[in-house]
PDB file of C-alpha atoms in Angstrom:
ATOM      1  CA  THR A   1      24.671 347.651 -39.311  1.00  0.00           C
ATOM      2  CA  GLU A   2      27.209 345.508 -36.660  1.00  0.00           C
ATOM      3  CA  ILE A   3      30.285 344.199 -38.355  1.00  0.00           C
ATOM      4  CA  TYR A   4      32.379 341.487 -36.456  1.00  0.00           C
ATOM      5  CA  THR A   5      35.644 340.445 -38.486  1.00  0.00           C
ATOM      6  CA  LEU A   6      37.196 336.737 -36.769  1.00  0.00           C
ATOM      7  CA  SER A   7      40.414 336.389 -37.838  1.00  0.00           C
ATOM      8  CA  LEU A   8      43.622 334.355 -36.993  1.00  0.00           C
ATOM      9  CA  HIS A   9      43.878 335.684 -33.575  1.00  0.00           C
ATOM     10  CA  ASP A  10      40.095 333.727 -32.874  1.00  0.00           C
ATOM     11  CA  ALA A  11      41.290 330.681 -34.223  1.00  0.00           C
ATOM     12  CA  LEU A  12      40.889 327.555 -32.291  1.00  0.00           C
ATOM     13  CA  PRO A  13      44.639 327.076 -31.304  1.00  0.00           C
ATOM     14  CA  ILE A  14      45.951 323.502 -31.897  1.00  0.00           C
ATOM     15  CA  TRP A  15      46.679 322.683 -28.183  1.00  0.00           C
ATOM     16  CA  ARG A  16      42.538 323.242 -27.933  1.00  0.00           C
ATOM     17  CA  ALA A  17      41.977 320.596 -30.355  1.00  0.00           C
ATOM     18  CA  LYS A  18      44.254 318.338 -28.903  1.00  0.00           C
ATOM     19  CA  GLU A  19      42.332 318.358 -25.380  1.00  0.00           C
ATOM     20  CA  MET A  20      39.499 317.414 -27.815  1.00  0.00           C
ATOM     21  CA  ALA A  21      40.780 314.538 -29.408  1.00  0.00           C
ATOM     22  CA  PRO A  22      39.762 311.857 -27.115  1.00  0.00           C
ATOM     23  CA  GLU A  23      35.696 312.826 -27.167  1.00  0.00           C
ATOM     24  CA  ILE A  24      36.176 313.189 -31.042  1.00  0.00           C
ATOM     25  CA  GLN A  25      37.346 309.908 -30.538  1.00  0.00           C
ATOM     26  CA  LYS A  26      34.686 308.202 -28.586  1.00  0.00           C
ATOM     27  CA  LEU A  27      31.646 310.195 -30.274  1.00  0.00           C
ATOM     28  CA  VAL A  28      33.357 308.628 -33.646  1.00  0.00           C
ATOM     29  CA  ASP A  29      33.583 304.945 -31.989  1.00  0.00           C
ATOM     30  CA  GLY A  30      30.469 305.789 -30.563  1.00  0.00           C
ATOM     31  CA  PHE A  31      28.792 306.172 -34.287  1.00  0.00           C
ATOM     32  CA  LEU A  32      30.887 302.647 -35.776  1.00  0.00           C
ATOM     33  CA  ASP A  33      30.018 300.720 -33.114  1.00  0.00           C
ATOM     34  CA  ASP A  34      25.853 301.719 -34.330  1.00  0.00           C
ATOM     35  CA  ILE A  35      27.177 300.832 -37.721  1.00  0.00           C
ATOM     36  CA  ILE A  36      28.640 297.706 -36.117  1.00  0.00           C
ATOM     37  CA  ALA A  37      25.837 296.395 -34.713  1.00  0.00           C
ATOM     38  CA  ALA A  38      23.249 297.148 -37.428  1.00  0.00           C
ATOM     39  CA  GLY A  39      25.603 295.257 -39.506  1.00  0.00           C
ATOM     40  CA  PRO A  40      25.543 296.553 -43.568  1.00  0.00           C
ATOM     41  CA  PRO A  41      25.315 297.727 -46.023  1.00  0.00           C
ATOM     42  CA  CYS A  42      25.229 301.597 -44.636  1.00  0.00           C
ATOM     43  CA  ASP A  43      25.000 305.074 -45.931  1.00  0.00           C
ATOM     44  CA  LEU A  44      28.138 306.298 -44.571  1.00  0.00           C
ATOM     45  CA  VAL A  45      26.939 310.477 -45.176  1.00  0.00           C
ATOM     46  CA  ARG A  46      24.218 310.004 -42.670  1.00  0.00           C
ATOM     47  CA  ASP A  47      25.056 307.721 -40.312  1.00  0.00           C
ATOM     48  CA  PHE A  48      28.809 308.776 -40.239  1.00  0.00           C
ATOM     49  CA  ALA A  49      30.173 311.548 -42.013  1.00  0.00           C
ATOM     50  CA  LEU A  50      26.747 313.956 -41.209  1.00  0.00           C
ATOM     51  CA  PRO A  51      26.331 313.182 -36.906  1.00  0.00           C
ATOM     52  CA  VAL A  52      30.159 313.068 -36.182  1.00  0.00           C
ATOM     53  CA  PRO A  53      30.893 316.431 -37.167  1.00  0.00           C
ATOM     54  CA  SER A  54      27.590 318.174 -35.930  1.00  0.00           C
ATOM     55  CA  LEU A  55      28.492 316.278 -31.817  1.00  0.00           C
ATOM     56  CA  VAL A  56      32.232 317.201 -32.165  1.00  0.00           C
ATOM     57  CA  ILE A  57      30.588 321.392 -32.757  1.00  0.00           C
ATOM     58  CA  CYS A  58      28.299 320.412 -29.919  1.00  0.00           C
ATOM     59  CA  LEU A  59      31.668 320.204 -27.626  1.00  0.00           C
ATOM     60  CA  LEU A  60      33.287 323.053 -29.199  1.00  0.00           C
ATOM     61  CA  LEU A  61      29.835 325.252 -28.571  1.00  0.00           C
ATOM     62  CA  GLY A  62      28.845 324.380 -25.017  1.00  0.00           C
ATOM     63  CA  VAL A  63      25.883 322.095 -25.801  1.00  0.00           C
ATOM     64  CA  PRO A  64      25.173 320.749 -22.407  1.00  0.00           C
ATOM     65  CA  TYR A  65      24.785 316.889 -23.323  1.00  0.00           C
ATOM     66  CA  GLU A  66      21.384 316.211 -22.472  1.00  0.00           C
ATOM     67  CA  ASP A  67      20.666 318.685 -25.311  1.00  0.00           C
ATOM     68  CA  HIS A  68      22.963 316.699 -27.583  1.00  0.00           C
ATOM     69  CA  ASP A  69      19.612 314.551 -29.731  1.00  0.00           C
ATOM     70  CA  HIS A  70      17.531 318.479 -29.986  1.00  0.00           C
ATOM     71  CA  PHE A  71      21.363 319.797 -31.675  1.00  0.00           C
ATOM     72  CA  GLN A  72      21.666 317.269 -33.766  1.00  0.00           C
ATOM     73  CA  GLN A  73      18.913 317.111 -35.107  1.00  0.00           C
ATOM     74  CA  HIS A  74      18.179 320.431 -36.266  1.00  0.00           C
ATOM     75  CA  SER A  75      22.158 320.691 -37.567  1.00  0.00           C
ATOM     76  CA  THR A  76      22.204 317.881 -39.905  1.00  0.00           C
ATOM     77  CA  GLY A  77      18.428 319.010 -41.017  1.00  0.00           C
ATOM     78  CA  ALA A  78      19.730 322.708 -41.414  1.00  0.00           C
ATOM     79  CA  LEU A  79      22.529 321.142 -43.925  1.00  0.00           C
ATOM     80  CA  ASP A  80      20.753 317.795 -46.016  1.00  0.00           C
ATOM     81  CA  THR A  81      20.469 318.435 -48.872  1.00  0.00           C
ATOM     82  CA  ARG A  82      18.192 315.726 -48.796  1.00  0.00           C
ATOM     83  CA  THR A  83      15.175 317.302 -47.192  1.00  0.00           C
ATOM     84  CA  THR A  84      12.754 319.854 -48.132  1.00  0.00           C
ATOM     85  CA  GLU A  85      13.440 323.472 -47.882  1.00  0.00           C
ATOM     86  CA  GLU A  86      10.474 324.420 -45.649  1.00  0.00           C
ATOM     87  CA  TYR A  87      12.527 321.335 -43.909  1.00  0.00           C
ATOM     88  CA  LYS A  88      15.547 323.094 -44.171  1.00  0.00           C
ATOM     89  CA  ILE A  89      14.074 326.397 -42.906  1.00  0.00           C
ATOM     90  CA  ALA A  90      12.562 324.891 -40.059  1.00  0.00           C
ATOM     91  CA  SER A  91      15.456 323.325 -38.995  1.00  0.00           C
ATOM     92  CA  ILE A  92      17.476 326.543 -39.471  1.00  0.00           C
ATOM     93  CA  MET A  93      14.630 328.941 -36.961  1.00  0.00           C
ATOM     94  CA  ALA A  94      15.304 326.183 -34.516  1.00  0.00           C
ATOM     95  CA  MET A  95      19.055 326.236 -34.545  1.00  0.00           C
ATOM     96  CA  PHE A  96      18.730 330.459 -34.345  1.00  0.00           C
ATOM     97  CA  GLY A  97      16.548 330.273 -31.121  1.00  0.00           C
ATOM     98  CA  TYR A  98      18.446 327.836 -30.218  1.00  0.00           C
ATOM     99  CA  ILE A  99      21.653 328.938 -29.708  1.00  0.00           C
ATOM    100  CA  ASN A 100      20.297 332.243 -28.571  1.00  0.00           C
ATOM    101  CA  GLU A 101      18.628 330.562 -25.344  1.00  0.00           C
ATOM    102  CA  LEU A 102      21.623 328.459 -25.506  1.00  0.00           C
ATOM    103  CA  LEU A 103      23.822 331.822 -25.301  1.00  0.00           C
ATOM    104  CA  GLN A 104      21.844 332.809 -21.756  1.00  0.00           C
ATOM    105  CA  ARG A 105      22.539 330.105 -20.669  1.00  0.00           C
ATOM    106  CA  LYS A 106      26.022 330.431 -21.312  1.00  0.00           C
ATOM    107  CA  LYS A 107      25.374 333.835 -19.403  1.00  0.00           C
ATOM    108  CA  GLN A 108      24.431 333.114 -16.045  1.00  0.00           C
ATOM    109  CA  GLU A 109      26.239 329.519 -16.471  1.00  0.00           C
ATOM    110  CA  PRO A 110      29.979 330.026 -17.655  1.00  0.00           C
ATOM    111  CA  GLY A 111      32.015 327.089 -19.008  1.00  0.00           C
ATOM    112  CA  ASP A 112      35.417 326.303 -20.833  1.00  0.00           C
ATOM    113  CA  ASP A 113      33.552 327.073 -24.728  1.00  0.00           C
ATOM    114  CA  LEU A 114      33.110 328.972 -27.264  1.00  0.00           C
ATOM    115  CA  LEU A 115      29.657 330.255 -26.727  1.00  0.00           C
ATOM    116  CA  SER A 116      31.085 331.208 -23.181  1.00  0.00           C
ATOM    117  CA  ARG A 117      33.942 333.303 -24.417  1.00  0.00           C
ATOM    118  CA  LEU A 118      31.749 335.253 -26.749  1.00  0.00           C
ATOM    119  CA  MET A 119      28.837 336.008 -24.076  1.00  0.00           C
ATOM    120  CA  HIS A 120      31.790 336.898 -21.665  1.00  0.00           C
ATOM    121  CA  ASP A 121      34.716 338.411 -23.593  1.00  0.00           C
ATOM    122  CA  ASN A 122      32.799 339.976 -26.710  1.00  0.00           C
ATOM    123  CA  VAL A 123      28.851 340.482 -25.523  1.00  0.00           C
ATOM    124  CA  ALA A 124      30.238 342.339 -21.858  1.00  0.00           C
ATOM    125  CA  ASN A 125      32.557 343.938 -22.615  1.00  0.00           C
ATOM    126  CA  GLY A 126      30.125 345.766 -25.053  1.00  0.00           C
ATOM    127  CA  GLU A 127      32.108 344.267 -28.759  1.00  0.00           C
ATOM    128  CA  MET A 128      29.482 342.528 -30.565  1.00  0.00           C
ATOM    129  CA  SER A 129      25.559 342.528 -29.509  1.00  0.00           C
ATOM    130  CA  VAL A 130      23.934 338.827 -29.021  1.00  0.00           C
ATOM    131  CA  ALA A 131      21.766 338.853 -31.595  1.00  0.00           C
ATOM    132  CA  THR A 132      26.278 338.826 -33.715  1.00  0.00           C
ATOM    133  CA  ALA A 133      27.427 336.293 -31.060  1.00  0.00           C
ATOM    134  CA  ALA A 134      24.234 333.624 -31.731  1.00  0.00           C
ATOM    135  CA  MET A 135      24.894 334.235 -35.750  1.00  0.00           C
ATOM    136  CA  THR A 136      28.451 333.919 -35.044  1.00  0.00           C
ATOM    137  CA  GLY A 137      27.806 330.533 -33.233  1.00  0.00           C
ATOM    138  CA  PHE A 138      25.591 329.550 -36.461  1.00  0.00           C
ATOM    139  CA  ILE A 139      27.984 330.198 -38.845  1.00  0.00           C
ATOM    140  CA  MET A 140      30.406 328.240 -36.819  1.00  0.00           C
ATOM    141  CA  LEU A 141      28.181 325.540 -36.717  1.00  0.00           C
ATOM    142  CA  GLN A 142      27.198 325.732 -41.252  1.00  0.00           C
ATOM    143  CA  ALA A 143      30.611 326.433 -41.475  1.00  0.00           C
ATOM    144  CA  GLY A 144      32.119 323.058 -39.407  1.00  0.00           C
ATOM    145  CA  HIS A 145      29.382 320.765 -40.061  1.00  0.00           C
ATOM    146  CA  GLU A 146      29.002 320.854 -44.139  1.00  0.00           C
ATOM    147  CA  THR A 147      33.110 321.049 -44.666  1.00  0.00           C
ATOM    148  CA  THR A 148      33.999 318.525 -42.390  1.00  0.00           C
ATOM    149  CA  ALA A 149      31.215 316.319 -43.069  1.00  0.00           C
ATOM    150  CA  SER A 150      31.961 316.380 -46.820  1.00  0.00           C
ATOM    151  CA  MET A 151      35.368 315.584 -46.486  1.00  0.00           C
ATOM    152  CA  ILE A 152      35.041 312.521 -44.124  1.00  0.00           C
ATOM    153  CA  ALA A 153      32.560 311.543 -46.692  1.00  0.00           C
ATOM    154  CA  LEU A 154      34.757 312.114 -49.911  1.00  0.00           C
ATOM    155  CA  GLY A 155      38.202 311.471 -48.227  1.00  0.00           C
ATOM    156  CA  THR A 156      35.985 307.707 -47.142  1.00  0.00           C
ATOM    157  CA  LEU A 157      36.133 306.940 -51.915  1.00  0.00           C
ATOM    158  CA  ILE A 158      39.090 308.607 -52.146  1.00  0.00           C
ATOM    159  CA  LEU A 159      40.167 306.267 -49.975  1.00  0.00           C
ATOM    160  CA  LEU A 160      38.579 303.040 -51.227  1.00  0.00           C
ATOM    161  CA  GLN A 161      40.036 303.781 -53.984  1.00  0.00           C
ATOM    162  CA  ASN A 162      43.435 304.169 -53.606  1.00  0.00           C
ATOM    163  CA  PRO A 163      43.720 301.109 -51.321  1.00  0.00           C
ATOM    164  CA  GLU A 164      47.561 301.408 -50.782  1.00  0.00           C
ATOM    165  CA  ALA A 165      46.868 304.998 -48.711  1.00  0.00           C
ATOM    166  CA  MET A 166      44.119 303.190 -47.301  1.00  0.00           C
ATOM    167  CA  ALA A 167      46.352 300.632 -45.841  1.00  0.00           C
ATOM    168  CA  ARG A 168      49.398 302.934 -44.315  1.00  0.00           C
ATOM    169  CA  LEU A 169      46.465 305.068 -43.268  1.00  0.00           C
ATOM    170  CA  ARG A 170      44.875 302.105 -41.512  1.00  0.00           C
ATOM    171  CA  GLU A 171      48.159 301.050 -39.878  1.00  0.00           C
ATOM    172  CA  THR A 172      50.570 303.865 -39.511  1.00  0.00           C
ATOM    173  CA  ASP A 173      50.904 304.973 -35.380  1.00  0.00           C
ATOM    174  CA  ASP A 174      52.784 308.004 -36.710  1.00  0.00           C
ATOM    175  CA  PRO A 175      51.295 311.540 -36.551  1.00  0.00           C
ATOM    176  CA  VAL A 176      53.076 312.772 -38.884  1.00  0.00           C
ATOM    177  CA  LEU A 177      52.391 310.316 -41.849  1.00  0.00           C
ATOM    178  CA  GLY A 178      48.967 310.551 -40.360  1.00  0.00           C
ATOM    179  CA  LEU A 179      48.513 314.209 -41.142  1.00  0.00           C
ATOM    180  CA  LYS A 180      50.413 314.147 -44.417  1.00  0.00           C
ATOM    181  CA  ILE A 181      47.473 311.662 -45.861  1.00  0.00           C
ATOM    182  CA  ILE A 182      45.492 314.600 -44.713  1.00  0.00           C
ATOM    183  CA  GLU A 183      47.065 317.297 -46.535  1.00  0.00           C
ATOM    184  CA  GLU A 184      46.794 315.870 -49.219  1.00  0.00           C
ATOM    185  CA  LEU A 185      42.843 315.220 -49.736  1.00  0.00           C
ATOM    186  CA  LEU A 186      42.281 318.609 -47.887  1.00  0.00           C
ATOM    187  CA  ARG A 187      44.390 319.483 -51.057  1.00  0.00           C
ATOM    188  CA  TYR A 188      43.294 317.132 -53.599  1.00  0.00           C
ATOM    189  CA  LEU A 189      39.682 317.471 -53.047  1.00  0.00           C
ATOM    190  CA  THR A 190      39.987 321.475 -51.597  1.00  0.00           C
ATOM    191  CA  ILE A 191      35.521 321.020 -51.445  1.00  0.00           C
ATOM    192  CA  VAL A 192      35.320 324.682 -51.294  1.00  0.00           C
ATOM    193  CA  HIS A 193      34.704 324.506 -55.115  1.00  0.00           C
ATOM    194  CA  SER A 194      32.926 326.029 -57.149  1.00  0.00           C
ATOM    195  CA  GLY A 195      32.943 329.281 -56.075  1.00  0.00           C
ATOM    196  CA  LEU A 196      35.549 332.508 -56.633  1.00  0.00           C
ATOM    197  CA  VAL A 197      37.321 333.915 -53.271  1.00  0.00           C
ATOM    198  CA  ASP A 198      37.900 337.933 -54.460  1.00  0.00           C
ATOM    199  CA  ARG A 199      39.732 340.428 -52.757  1.00  0.00           C
ATOM    200  CA  VAL A 200      40.708 344.254 -53.262  1.00  0.00           C
ATOM    201  CA  ALA A 201      44.323 345.487 -53.509  1.00  0.00           C
ATOM    202  CA  VAL A 202      45.314 347.770 -51.058  1.00  0.00           C
ATOM    203  CA  GLU A 203      48.471 348.873 -52.847  1.00  0.00           C
ATOM    204  CA  ASP A 204      49.696 348.396 -56.226  1.00  0.00           C
ATOM    205  CA  MET A 205      51.408 345.204 -56.213  1.00  0.00           C
ATOM    206  CA  GLU A 206      52.972 342.613 -58.831  1.00  0.00           C
ATOM    207  CA  ILE A 207      51.715 338.509 -58.790  1.00  0.00           C
ATOM    208  CA  SER A 208      53.927 336.833 -61.220  1.00  0.00           C
ATOM    209  CA  GLY A 209      54.203 339.205 -63.644  1.00  0.00           C
ATOM    210  CA  GLN A 210      51.124 340.965 -62.970  1.00  0.00           C
ATOM    211  CA  LEU A 211      50.242 344.378 -61.683  1.00  0.00           C
ATOM    212  CA  ILE A 212      47.382 344.620 -60.376  1.00  0.00           C
ATOM    213  CA  ARG A 213      46.961 348.341 -58.831  1.00  0.00           C
ATOM    214  CA  ALA A 214      45.022 349.616 -56.352  1.00  0.00           C
ATOM    215  CA  GLY A 215      41.455 349.233 -55.302  1.00  0.00           C
ATOM    216  CA  GLU A 216      41.433 346.905 -58.682  1.00  0.00           C
ATOM    217  CA  HIS A 217      39.272 343.153 -57.981  1.00  0.00           C
ATOM    218  CA  VAL A 218      41.798 339.798 -57.645  1.00  0.00           C
ATOM    219  CA  LEU A 219      38.831 336.538 -58.575  1.00  0.00           C
ATOM    220  CA  MET A 220      41.374 333.283 -56.745  1.00  0.00           C
ATOM    221  CA  ASN A 221      39.924 329.571 -57.181  1.00  0.00           C
ATOM    222  CA  LEU A 222      40.734 328.171 -54.323  1.00  0.00           C
ATOM    223  CA  PRO A 223      41.021 324.251 -56.775  1.00  0.00           C
ATOM    224  CA  GLY A 224      42.846 325.981 -59.554  1.00  0.00           C
ATOM    225  CA  GLY A 225      45.261 327.160 -57.325  1.00  0.00           C
ATOM    226  CA  ASN A 226      45.614 322.923 -55.488  1.00  0.00           C
ATOM    227  CA  PHE A 227      46.012 321.841 -59.029  1.00  0.00           C
ATOM    228  CA  ASP A 228      48.225 324.430 -59.531  1.00  0.00           C
ATOM    229  CA  ALA A 229      51.710 322.709 -61.714  1.00  0.00           C
ATOM    230  CA  ALA A 230      53.697 324.698 -60.196  1.00  0.00           C
ATOM    231  CA  PHE A 231      52.670 323.921 -56.550  1.00  0.00           C
ATOM    232  CA  VAL A 232      53.056 320.325 -56.649  1.00  0.00           C
ATOM    233  CA  GLU A 233      54.074 317.598 -59.490  1.00  0.00           C
ATOM    234  CA  GLU A 234      51.430 316.011 -61.477  1.00  0.00           C
ATOM    235  CA  PRO A 235      48.625 317.629 -59.459  1.00  0.00           C
ATOM    236  CA  GLU A 236      46.007 315.756 -60.488  1.00  0.00           C
ATOM    237  CA  ARG A 237      47.222 312.203 -59.122  1.00  0.00           C
ATOM    238  CA  PHE A 238      45.896 311.565 -55.683  1.00  0.00           C
ATOM    239  CA  ASP A 239      50.237 310.841 -53.410  1.00  0.00           C
ATOM    240  CA  ILE A 240      50.697 310.579 -49.612  1.00  0.00           C
ATOM    241  CA  GLU A 241      53.712 310.823 -50.239  1.00  0.00           C
ATOM    242  CA  ARG A 242      54.515 314.383 -50.853  1.00  0.00           C
ATOM    243  CA  SER A 243      54.478 317.357 -49.530  1.00  0.00           C
ATOM    244  CA  ALA A 244      51.725 319.098 -49.600  1.00  0.00           C
ATOM    245  CA  ARG A 245      51.519 322.010 -46.691  1.00  0.00           C
ATOM    246  CA  GLY A 246      50.965 325.291 -48.416  1.00  0.00           C
ATOM    247  CA  HIS A 247      47.600 324.143 -50.275  1.00  0.00           C
ATOM    248  CA  LEU A 248      44.891 326.303 -50.631  1.00  0.00           C
ATOM    249  CA  ALA A 249      41.850 324.557 -48.556  1.00  0.00           C
ATOM    250  CA  PHE A 250      41.256 326.688 -45.836  1.00  0.00           C
ATOM    251  CA  GLY A 251      42.636 329.948 -47.488  1.00  0.00           C
ATOM    252  CA  TYR A 252      45.603 332.361 -46.820  1.00  0.00           C
ATOM    253  CA  GLY A 253      46.664 334.370 -44.951  1.00  0.00           C
ATOM    254  CA  VAL A 254      44.798 336.220 -42.623  1.00  0.00           C
ATOM    255  CA  HIS A 255      41.828 334.953 -43.653  1.00  0.00           C
ATOM    256  CA  GLN A 256      42.400 331.074 -43.810  1.00  0.00           C
ATOM    257  CA  CYS A 257      39.508 329.118 -42.104  1.00  0.00           C
ATOM    258  CA  ILE A 258      39.356 330.110 -37.976  1.00  0.00           C
ATOM    259  CA  GLY A 259      38.708 326.122 -37.508  1.00  0.00           C
ATOM    260  CA  GLN A 260      41.525 324.490 -39.547  1.00  0.00           C
ATOM    261  CA  ASN A 261      43.180 323.026 -36.427  1.00  0.00           C
ATOM    262  CA  LEU A 262      39.598 321.898 -35.302  1.00  0.00           C
ATOM    263  CA  ALA A 263      38.725 320.074 -38.826  1.00  0.00           C
ATOM    264  CA  ARG A 264      42.776 317.954 -39.034  1.00  0.00           C
ATOM    265  CA  THR A 265      42.270 316.611 -35.684  1.00  0.00           C
ATOM    266  CA  GLU A 266      38.406 315.394 -36.666  1.00  0.00           C
ATOM    267  CA  LEU A 267      39.365 314.090 -40.005  1.00  0.00           C
ATOM    268  CA  LEU A 268      42.992 312.134 -39.345  1.00  0.00           C
ATOM    269  CA  ILE A 269      40.093 310.510 -35.906  1.00  0.00           C
ATOM    270  CA  ALA A 270      37.212 310.185 -38.145  1.00  0.00           C
ATOM    271  CA  LEU A 271      39.182 308.695 -41.061  1.00  0.00           C
ATOM    272  CA  LYS A 272      41.686 306.180 -39.688  1.00  0.00           C
ATOM    273  CA  THR A 273      39.447 305.036 -37.090  1.00  0.00           C
ATOM    274  CA  LEU A 274      36.932 304.028 -39.893  1.00  0.00           C
ATOM    275  CA  ALA A 275      40.126 302.174 -41.509  1.00  0.00           C
ATOM    276  CA  ARG A 276      40.661 300.352 -38.590  1.00  0.00           C
ATOM    277  CA  ARG A 277      37.177 299.146 -38.302  1.00  0.00           C
ATOM    278  CA  LEU A 278      35.367 298.153 -41.055  1.00  0.00           C
ATOM    279  CA  PRO A 279      39.296 297.158 -42.455  1.00  0.00           C
ATOM    280  CA  ASP A 280      36.814 295.464 -45.337  1.00  0.00           C
ATOM    281  CA  LEU A 281      35.391 298.822 -46.255  1.00  0.00           C
ATOM    282  CA  ARG A 282      33.892 299.145 -49.755  1.00  0.00           C
ATOM    283  CA  LEU A 283      31.244 300.217 -51.780  1.00  0.00           C
ATOM    284  CA  ALA A 284      28.012 299.210 -51.833  1.00  0.00           C
ATOM    285  CA  VAL A 285      26.720 300.867 -55.588  1.00  0.00           C
ATOM    286  CA  PRO A 286      28.462 301.423 -58.558  1.00  0.00           C
ATOM    287  CA  GLU A 287      31.134 303.902 -58.529  1.00  0.00           C
ATOM    288  CA  GLU A 288      28.793 305.958 -61.457  1.00  0.00           C
ATOM    289  CA  GLU A 289      25.919 305.864 -59.448  1.00  0.00           C
ATOM    290  CA  LEU A 290      27.158 308.099 -56.679  1.00  0.00           C
ATOM    291  CA  ARG A 291      25.498 311.391 -56.666  1.00  0.00           C
ATOM    292  CA  PHE A 292      28.916 314.708 -56.540  1.00  0.00           C
ATOM    293  CA  MET A 293      27.210 317.872 -55.717  1.00  0.00           C
ATOM    294  CA  ASN A 294      29.020 320.305 -57.776  1.00  0.00           C
ATOM    295  CA  ASP A 295      26.862 322.956 -58.629  1.00  0.00           C
ATOM    296  CA  GLN A 296      26.807 324.039 -54.749  1.00  0.00           C
ATOM    297  CA  ALA A 297      29.931 326.423 -53.192  1.00  0.00           C
ATOM    298  CA  ILE A 298      30.430 323.235 -50.841  1.00  0.00           C
ATOM    299  CA  TYR A 299      31.774 320.240 -53.115  1.00  0.00           C
ATOM    300  CA  ARG A 300      29.785 316.622 -51.841  1.00  0.00           C
ATOM    301  CA  LEU A 301      28.132 313.426 -52.213  1.00  0.00           C
ATOM    302  CA  GLU A 302      24.510 313.364 -51.883  1.00  0.00           C
ATOM    303  CA  ALA A 303      25.078 310.073 -50.339  1.00  0.00           C
ATOM    304  CA  LEU A 304      27.812 306.616 -50.089  1.00  0.00           C
ATOM    305  CA  PRO A 305      26.481 303.370 -49.721  1.00  0.00           C
ATOM    306  CA  VAL A 306      29.096 301.361 -48.314  1.00  0.00           C
ATOM    307  CA  THR A 307      29.155 297.368 -47.537  1.00  0.00           C
ATOM    308  CA  TRP A 308      31.777 295.164 -45.231  1.00  0.00           C
TER     309      TRP A 308
END
């Protein structure tokens, strides 16, 4: 079995995320143009939160523009909870096959994108097989698509529930404040919600007075850490004035999410632009009718009907 581990050394650097910002802004504005032209109401999950990350991943992986409709259709279908299992499986197989074929094209015509780098930096020197490169691309699609889509939808809901925070995000041109709001949303929501992160101690250590011996397993709950009163005061309260730096939404240490810089950039652009272009945004159904997917690893909304 071939094993290839992505680490922080492989992470998308912050300069690359900033470099992608104008294209992300263009995508976000395009979807909002369509939403506004169609008129209210709309399902913000279907019409905005799911497709935006799909096309951002297109940019990251290097999917040609002429393929983006095909890519978006299958990447969204693979992750949409409202589709049948048969359709999801067919979408997953189509996506994996497409990424594998695209890697072969990148071998001949490389670009400044992740798949080209995998082919020319990892496959070419024998460090990785083409199959593993394809699986890496698919994992990046899943990890970067589903989590960000959930954060856009749930983040919108939290901001609607906290109109003062929504107004601050809408009105500010201070990138520090904007990112502060995003960090608190990440802490508060912690969308890797129901799974436990497990680690094995490689040496004896002590954490908060508890002795952990080498070889013992440690199970960690990310929301539990982010809602620890020793980390922030009144953790159950959404507070954009607090510093949420050090939260565990992206993990911690060498195993942090390698796409966290892109995720922050994407969330800030999507939520800020939404707040500015639809200042009268509000729920189109009573809040109690919203369906939260609590039983899956990624905490999410099934749909978010809104009007304006």
